[in-house]
Tab-separated table of C-alpha atoms and ligand atoms in Angstrom:
chain	number	residue	atom	x	y	z
V	1	PRO	CA	28.238	2.841	-12.089
V	2	ALA	CA	26.446	0.675	-9.871
V	3	THR	CA	26.818	2.735	-6.471
V	4	ALA	CA	26.497	6.048	-8.851
V	5	GLN	CA	23.167	4.505	-9.881
V	6	ALA	CA	22.017	3.761	-6.235
V	7	ASP	CA	23.443	7.399	-5.013
V	8	ALA	CA	21.078	9.062	-7.763
V	9	SER	CA	18.164	6.917	-6.787
V	10	ALA	CA	18.461	8.041	-3.029
V	11	GLN	CA	18.945	11.528	-4.219
V	12	ALA	CA	15.706	11.487	-6.229
V	13	ALA	CA	13.851	9.607	-3.629
V	14	ARG	CA	14.598	12.538	-0.973
V	15	ASP	CA	11.990	14.332	-2.574
V	16	CYS	CA	9.636	11.553	-1.196
V	17	PHE	CA	10.471	12.052	2.444
V	18	ALA	CA	8.441	14.974	2.944
V	19	CYS	CA	5.155	13.207	2.929
V	20	HIS	CA	6.488	9.645	2.935
V	21	GLY	CA	8.997	10.050	5.825
V	22	PRO	CA	12.559	9.383	5.817
V	23	GLY	CA	13.486	6.000	4.352
V	24	GLY	CA	9.692	5.638	3.161
V	25	ASN	CA	8.725	5.269	7.207
V	26	SER	CA	5.984	8.025	7.335
V	27	VAL	CA	4.604	9.267	10.311
V	28	LEU	CA	1.176	10.820	9.321
V	29	PRO	CA	-1.006	8.164	8.672
V	30	ILE	CA	-2.458	10.027	5.672
V	31	PHE	CA	0.572	9.044	3.778
V	32	PRO	CA	1.142	5.330	3.121
V	33	ARG	CA	4.619	3.866	4.287
V	34	LEU	CA	6.875	3.037	1.409
V	35	ALA	CA	9.495	1.075	3.321
V	36	GLY	CA	9.998	-2.362	2.591
V	37	GLN	CA	6.990	-2.187	0.106
V	38	GLN	CA	7.217	-4.762	-2.889
V	39	ALA	CA	9.181	-2.741	-5.776
V	40	PHE	CA	6.924	-4.169	-8.646
V	41	TYR	CA	3.895	-2.551	-6.716
V	42	ILE	CA	5.608	0.722	-6.197
V	43	GLU	CA	6.342	1.015	-9.948
V	44	LYS	CA	3.040	-0.078	-10.534
V	45	GLN	CA	1.200	2.372	-8.675
V	46	LEU	CA	3.371	5.390	-9.856
V	47	ARG	CA	2.578	4.212	-13.640
V	48	ASP	CA	-0.818	4.192	-12.622
V	49	PHE	CA	-0.721	7.538	-11.000
V	50	ARG	CA	0.712	9.042	-14.273
V	51	SER	CA	-1.827	7.303	-16.657
V	52	GLY	CA	-4.660	8.555	-13.957
V	53	LYS	CA	-5.719	4.940	-13.483
V	54	ARG	CA	-5.154	5.357	-9.967
V	55	GLN	CA	-6.156	9.005	-8.979
V	56	SER	CA	-4.542	11.265	-6.609
V	57	GLU	CA	-4.436	14.788	-6.958
V	58	VAL	CA	-1.457	14.987	-4.977
V	59	MET	CA	0.867	12.217	-6.854
V	60	ALA	CA	-0.368	12.675	-10.330
V	61	PRO	CA	1.820	15.868	-10.663
V	62	ILE	CA	4.725	14.367	-8.721
V	63	VAL	CA	5.143	11.593	-11.438
V	64	ALA	CA	3.956	13.508	-14.939
V	65	GLN	CA	7.571	14.456	-15.677
V	66	MET	CA	8.880	10.941	-14.736
V	67	ASN	CA	9.790	7.896	-16.792
V	68	GLU	CA	10.119	4.260	-16.322
V	69	ASP	CA	13.427	4.475	-15.266
V	70	ASP	CA	12.968	6.775	-12.778
V	71	PHE	CA	9.982	4.289	-11.244
V	72	ALA	CA	12.393	1.374	-11.389
V	73	ALA	CA	14.786	3.533	-9.295
V	74	LEU	CA	12.442	4.931	-6.536
V	75	ALA	CA	10.683	1.308	-6.383
V	76	ALA	CA	14.350	-0.069	-5.686
V	77	PHE	CA	15.271	2.275	-3.332
V	78	PHE	CA	12.096	2.380	-1.036
V	79	ALA	CA	11.703	-1.252	-1.430
V	80	ALA	CA	15.149	-2.029	0.030
V	81	GLN	CA	14.575	0.548	3.362
V	82	GLN	CA	13.976	-1.158	6.814
V	83	PRO	CA	10.476	-0.571	8.009
V	84	GLN	CA	10.253	0.705	11.249
V	85	PRO	CA	7.447	-0.994	13.488
V	86	ASN	CA	4.014	0.729	13.863
V	87	ARG	CA	1.638	0.428	16.077
V	88	ALA	CA	-2.276	0.021	16.287
V	89	ASP	CA	-4.292	2.750	18.467
V	90	ASP	CA	-6.893	0.286	18.947
V	91	GLU	CA	-5.730	-2.972	20.306
V	92	ALA	CA	-9.063	-4.130	21.177
V	93	GLN	CA	-9.440	-4.903	17.436
V	94	LEU	CA	-6.268	-6.873	17.044
V	95	ALA	CA	-8.054	-10.151	17.726
V	96	ALA	CA	-10.888	-9.773	15.375
V	97	GLY	CA	-8.575	-8.338	12.631
V	98	LYS	CA	-6.510	-11.235	12.685
V	99	ALA	CA	-8.925	-13.755	12.308
V	100	LEU	CA	-10.524	-12.118	9.189
V	101	TYR	CA	-6.675	-11.645	7.731
V	102	ASP	CA	-5.878	-15.139	8.445
V	103	ASP	CA	-9.407	-16.924	7.721
V	104	GLY	CA	-11.673	-14.222	5.905
V	105	ASN	CA	-15.451	-14.972	6.493
V	106	THR	CA	-17.065	-17.795	5.307
V	107	ARG	CA	-20.765	-16.066	6.095
V	108	SER	CA	-19.857	-13.339	3.434
V	109	GLY	CA	-17.392	-15.298	1.414
V	110	LEU	CA	-14.531	-13.030	2.201
V	111	PRO	CA	-11.557	-14.903	1.300
V	112	ALA	CA	-8.455	-14.708	3.669
V	113	CYS	CA	-6.384	-11.773	3.008
V	114	ALA	CA	-3.398	-13.850	3.665
V	115	GLY	CA	-4.070	-16.199	0.857
V	116	CYS	CA	-2.735	-13.117	-1.328
V	117	HIS	CA	-1.072	-10.854	0.972
V	118	GLN	CA	1.051	-13.708	2.682
V	119	PRO	CA	1.221	-14.701	6.186
V	120	GLY	CA	2.798	-12.119	7.850
V	121	GLY	CA	1.637	-9.438	5.399
V	122	LEU	CA	4.826	-8.999	3.957
V	123	GLY	CA	3.299	-9.589	0.206
V	124	ASN	CA	5.674	-10.944	-2.798
V	125	GLU	CA	6.052	-10.487	-6.366
V	126	ARG	CA	2.411	-10.186	-7.182
V	127	PHE	CA	0.751	-8.657	-4.323
V	128	PRO	CA	1.910	-5.626	-2.162
V	129	ARG	CA	2.744	-5.673	1.338
V	130	LEU	CA	0.449	-4.432	4.087
V	131	ALA	CA	2.158	-5.182	7.469
V	132	GLY	CA	3.141	-1.808	9.316
V	133	GLN	CA	0.855	0.154	6.848
V	134	HIS	CA	-0.959	2.900	8.750
V	135	ALA	CA	-4.410	2.229	9.808
V	136	ALA	CA	-6.301	5.381	8.505
V	137	TYR	CA	-4.395	4.985	5.124
V	138	THR	CA	-5.783	1.532	4.542
V	139	ALA	CA	-8.814	1.929	5.885
V	140	ALA	CA	-9.459	5.205	3.132
V	141	GLN	CA	-8.109	2.488	0.491
V	142	LEU	CA	-10.580	-0.229	1.362
V	143	ARG	CA	-13.098	2.447	1.216
V	144	LEU	CA	-12.252	3.393	-2.416
V	145	PHE	CA	-11.836	-0.326	-3.384
V	146	LYS	CA	-15.456	-0.781	-2.290
V	147	SER	CA	-17.221	2.334	-4.146
V	148	GLY	CA	-14.972	1.635	-7.209
V	149	GLY	CA	-13.027	4.769	-6.640
V	150	ARG	CA	-9.790	2.721	-7.100
V	151	GLY	CA	-10.367	0.403	-10.064
V	152	ASN	CA	-7.792	-0.038	-11.876
V	153	ASP	CA	-7.412	-3.556	-13.584
V	154	ARG	CA	-5.563	-5.600	-10.830
V	155	ALA	CA	-7.554	-3.504	-8.266
V	156	LYS	CA	-10.943	-5.203	-9.570
V	157	VAL	CA	-10.087	-8.251	-7.407
V	158	MET	CA	-9.624	-5.976	-4.324
V	159	ARG	CA	-13.074	-4.446	-4.988
V	160	THR	CA	-14.579	-8.053	-4.931
V	161	VAL	CA	-12.827	-8.412	-1.404
V	162	ALA	CA	-13.678	-5.031	-0.208
V	163	GLU	CA	-17.495	-5.239	-1.029
V	164	ARG	CA	-17.438	-8.057	1.514
V	165	LEU	CA	-15.907	-6.190	4.354
V	166	SER	CA	-18.693	-4.543	6.599
V	167	ASP	CA	-17.280	-1.109	8.371
V	168	ASP	CA	-16.757	-2.876	11.630
V	169	GLU	CA	-14.565	-5.410	9.642
V	170	ILE	CA	-12.855	-2.712	8.029
V	171	ALA	CA	-11.984	-1.085	11.374
V	172	ALA	CA	-10.496	-4.250	13.207
V	173	VAL	CA	-8.608	-5.575	9.954
V	174	VAL	CA	-6.687	-2.069	9.592
V	175	GLN	CA	-5.729	-2.324	13.034
V	176	TYR	CA	-4.316	-5.479	13.011
V	177	LEU	CA	-2.324	-4.495	9.794
V	178	ALA	CA	-0.869	-1.456	11.354
V	179	SER	CA	0.544	-3.820	14.252
V	180	MET	CA	1.983	-6.411	12.101
I	201	HEM	C1	0.885	7.558	-2.372
I	201	HEM	C2	5.255	7.338	-4.123
I	201	HEM	C3	6.183	11.719	-3.441
I	201	HEM	C4	1.877	11.952	-1.123
I	201	HEM	C5	2.026	6.680	-3.039
I	201	HEM	C6	1.959	5.504	-3.606
I	201	HEM	C7	3.393	5.378	-4.097
I	201	HEM	C8	4.163	6.646	-3.823
I	201	HEM	C9	4.132	4.312	-4.588
I	201	HEM	C10	1.131	4.499	-3.079
I	201	HEM	C11	1.542	3.646	-2.126
I	201	HEM	C12	0.698	2.506	-1.807
I	201	HEM	O1	-0.146	2.245	-2.767
I	201	HEM	O2	0.910	1.523	-0.736
I	201	HEM	C13	6.007	8.539	-4.194
I	201	HEM	C14	7.234	8.586	-4.713
I	201	HEM	C15	7.633	10.211	-4.406
I	201	HEM	C16	6.209	10.492	-3.780
I	201	HEM	C17	8.209	7.508	-5.357
I	201	HEM	C18	8.603	11.115	-4.806
I	201	HEM	C19	9.158	10.902	-6.327
I	201	HEM	C20	5.004	12.272	-2.684
I	201	HEM	C21	4.589	13.606	-1.862
I	201	HEM	C22	3.619	13.714	-1.390
I	201	HEM	C23	2.868	12.347	-1.594
I	201	HEM	C24	5.785	14.575	-1.957
I	201	HEM	C25	3.091	14.996	-0.693
I	201	HEM	C26	3.052	16.092	-0.955
I	201	HEM	C27	1.106	10.881	-1.541
I	201	HEM	C28	-0.295	10.664	-0.811
I	201	HEM	C29	-0.525	9.278	-1.420
I	201	HEM	C30	0.860	8.612	-1.956
I	201	HEM	C31	-1.403	11.271	-0.144
I	201	HEM	C32	-2.210	8.201	-1.090
I	201	HEM	C33	-2.715	8.534	-2.531
I	201	HEM	C34	-3.980	7.955	-2.347
I	201	HEM	O3	-4.891	8.084	-1.699
I	201	HEM	O4	-4.426	7.118	-2.955
I	201	HEM	N1	3.040	7.631	-3.256
I	201	HEM	N2	5.402	9.518	-3.247
I	201	HEM	N3	3.794	11.647	-2.105
I	201	HEM	N4	1.642	9.663	-1.990
I	201	HEM	FE1	3.443	9.645	-2.741
I	202	HEM	C1	-3.985	-4.375	-2.639
I	202	HEM	C2	-6.016	-5.084	1.666
I	202	HEM	C3	-7.410	-9.592	0.279
I	202	HEM	C4	-5.338	-8.763	-3.908
I	202	HEM	C5	-4.490	-3.995	-1.335
I	202	HEM	C6	-4.524	-2.764	-0.791
I	202	HEM	C7	-4.980	-3.093	0.494
I	202	HEM	C8	-5.484	-4.463	0.585
I	202	HEM	C9	-5.212	-2.376	1.560
I	202	HEM	C10	-4.017	-1.538	-1.008
I	202	HEM	C11	-2.343	-1.783	-0.527
I	202	HEM	C12	-1.844	-0.163	-0.581
I	202	HEM	O1	-2.679	0.786	-1.153
I	202	HEM	O2	-0.749	0.033	0.057
I	202	HEM	C13	-6.689	-6.395	1.758
I	202	HEM	C14	-7.245	-6.848	2.626
I	202	HEM	C15	-7.866	-8.271	2.401
I	202	HEM	C16	-7.417	-8.489	0.932
I	202	HEM	C17	-7.620	-6.199	4.259
I	202	HEM	C18	-8.749	-9.175	3.142
I	202	HEM	C19	-9.695	-8.889	3.751
I	202	HEM	C20	-6.764	-9.816	-0.894
I	202	HEM	C21	-7.171	-11.214	-1.635
I	202	HEM	C22	-6.412	-10.686	-3.067
I	202	HEM	C23	-5.732	-9.358	-2.812
I	202	HEM	C24	-7.769	-11.992	-0.968
I	202	HEM	C25	-6.216	-11.658	-3.959
I	202	HEM	C26	-7.211	-12.675	-4.502
I	202	HEM	C27	-4.600	-7.552	-4.152
I	202	HEM	C28	-3.997	-6.953	-4.785
I	202	HEM	C29	-3.710	-5.693	-4.692
I	202	HEM	C30	-4.220	-5.678	-3.553
I	202	HEM	C31	-3.736	-7.552	-6.615
I	202	HEM	C32	-3.130	-4.556	-5.505
I	202	HEM	C33	-4.109	-3.586	-6.342
I	202	HEM	C34	-3.318	-2.457	-7.146
I	202	HEM	O3	-2.720	-3.220	-8.148
I	202	HEM	O4	-3.647	-1.427	-7.028
I	202	HEM	N1	-5.332	-4.960	-0.476
I	202	HEM	N2	-6.586	-7.332	0.691
I	202	HEM	N3	-6.170	-8.729	-1.885
I	202	HEM	N4	-4.754	-6.801	-2.998
I	202	HEM	FE1	-5.992	-6.909	-1.126
């Protein structure tokens, strides 16, 4: 039964590959990578898309008919996939991005990203993985947090972070994250 369960999850996950890529390693930078993402976080986002706490016209209809078991199975599948290396398209930004990630910015009161998302950007059982995520997707999310467009409960902490990020800092940190 355990393997039958895993087979069923893999089959269901195939419906996501068109956008999120085979095994969750999407190629197009508007679609977030899911490979190696923390399972708790994938489940939470699917739940938030279903309730409308996180708004996405694309994801909402996909999860509308799913239940908690579906979410858990999909999350376990993608969390177990091997993330493929991604690359920064603006390497000039990497040093500035790394400094922000590791140390934050004392002048603006920006906390270090690493304090929550962990050294290496791998996340843990409380915070999502950011390593290897597409720069364009990550920048879009940071702008949404900043504007309040993504404001569901635990995302409030990200709003206080994003409010302290300048446009130049966003441009730098997302390149570093893509390269991690
Ligand atoms: C975002 C899962 C199918 C397009 C997400 C996120 C998850 C997810 C967990 C949030 C990722 C993050 O916060 O890092 C899934 C699963 C699918 C599926 C499990 C299959 C059951 C699709 C399909 C499409 C799609 C088929 C395209 C037609 C998107 C887009 C976003 C997204 C555009 C970003 C939304 C935003 O900008 O906030 N998906 N997805 N997904 N997904 Fe899917
Ligand atoms: C989510 C970036 C600092 C807590 C996220 C996401 C991004 C991000 C891009 C969304 C991930 C996705 O959609 O796949 C950053 C950057 C930081 C930073 C660049 C530093 C400049 C922090 C800090 C904390 C934190 C210091 C904790 C105090 C969280 C939480 C979420 C999150 C709880 C999940 C929100 C949700 O459930 O929707 N972060 N982060 N982050 N971050 Fe951060």
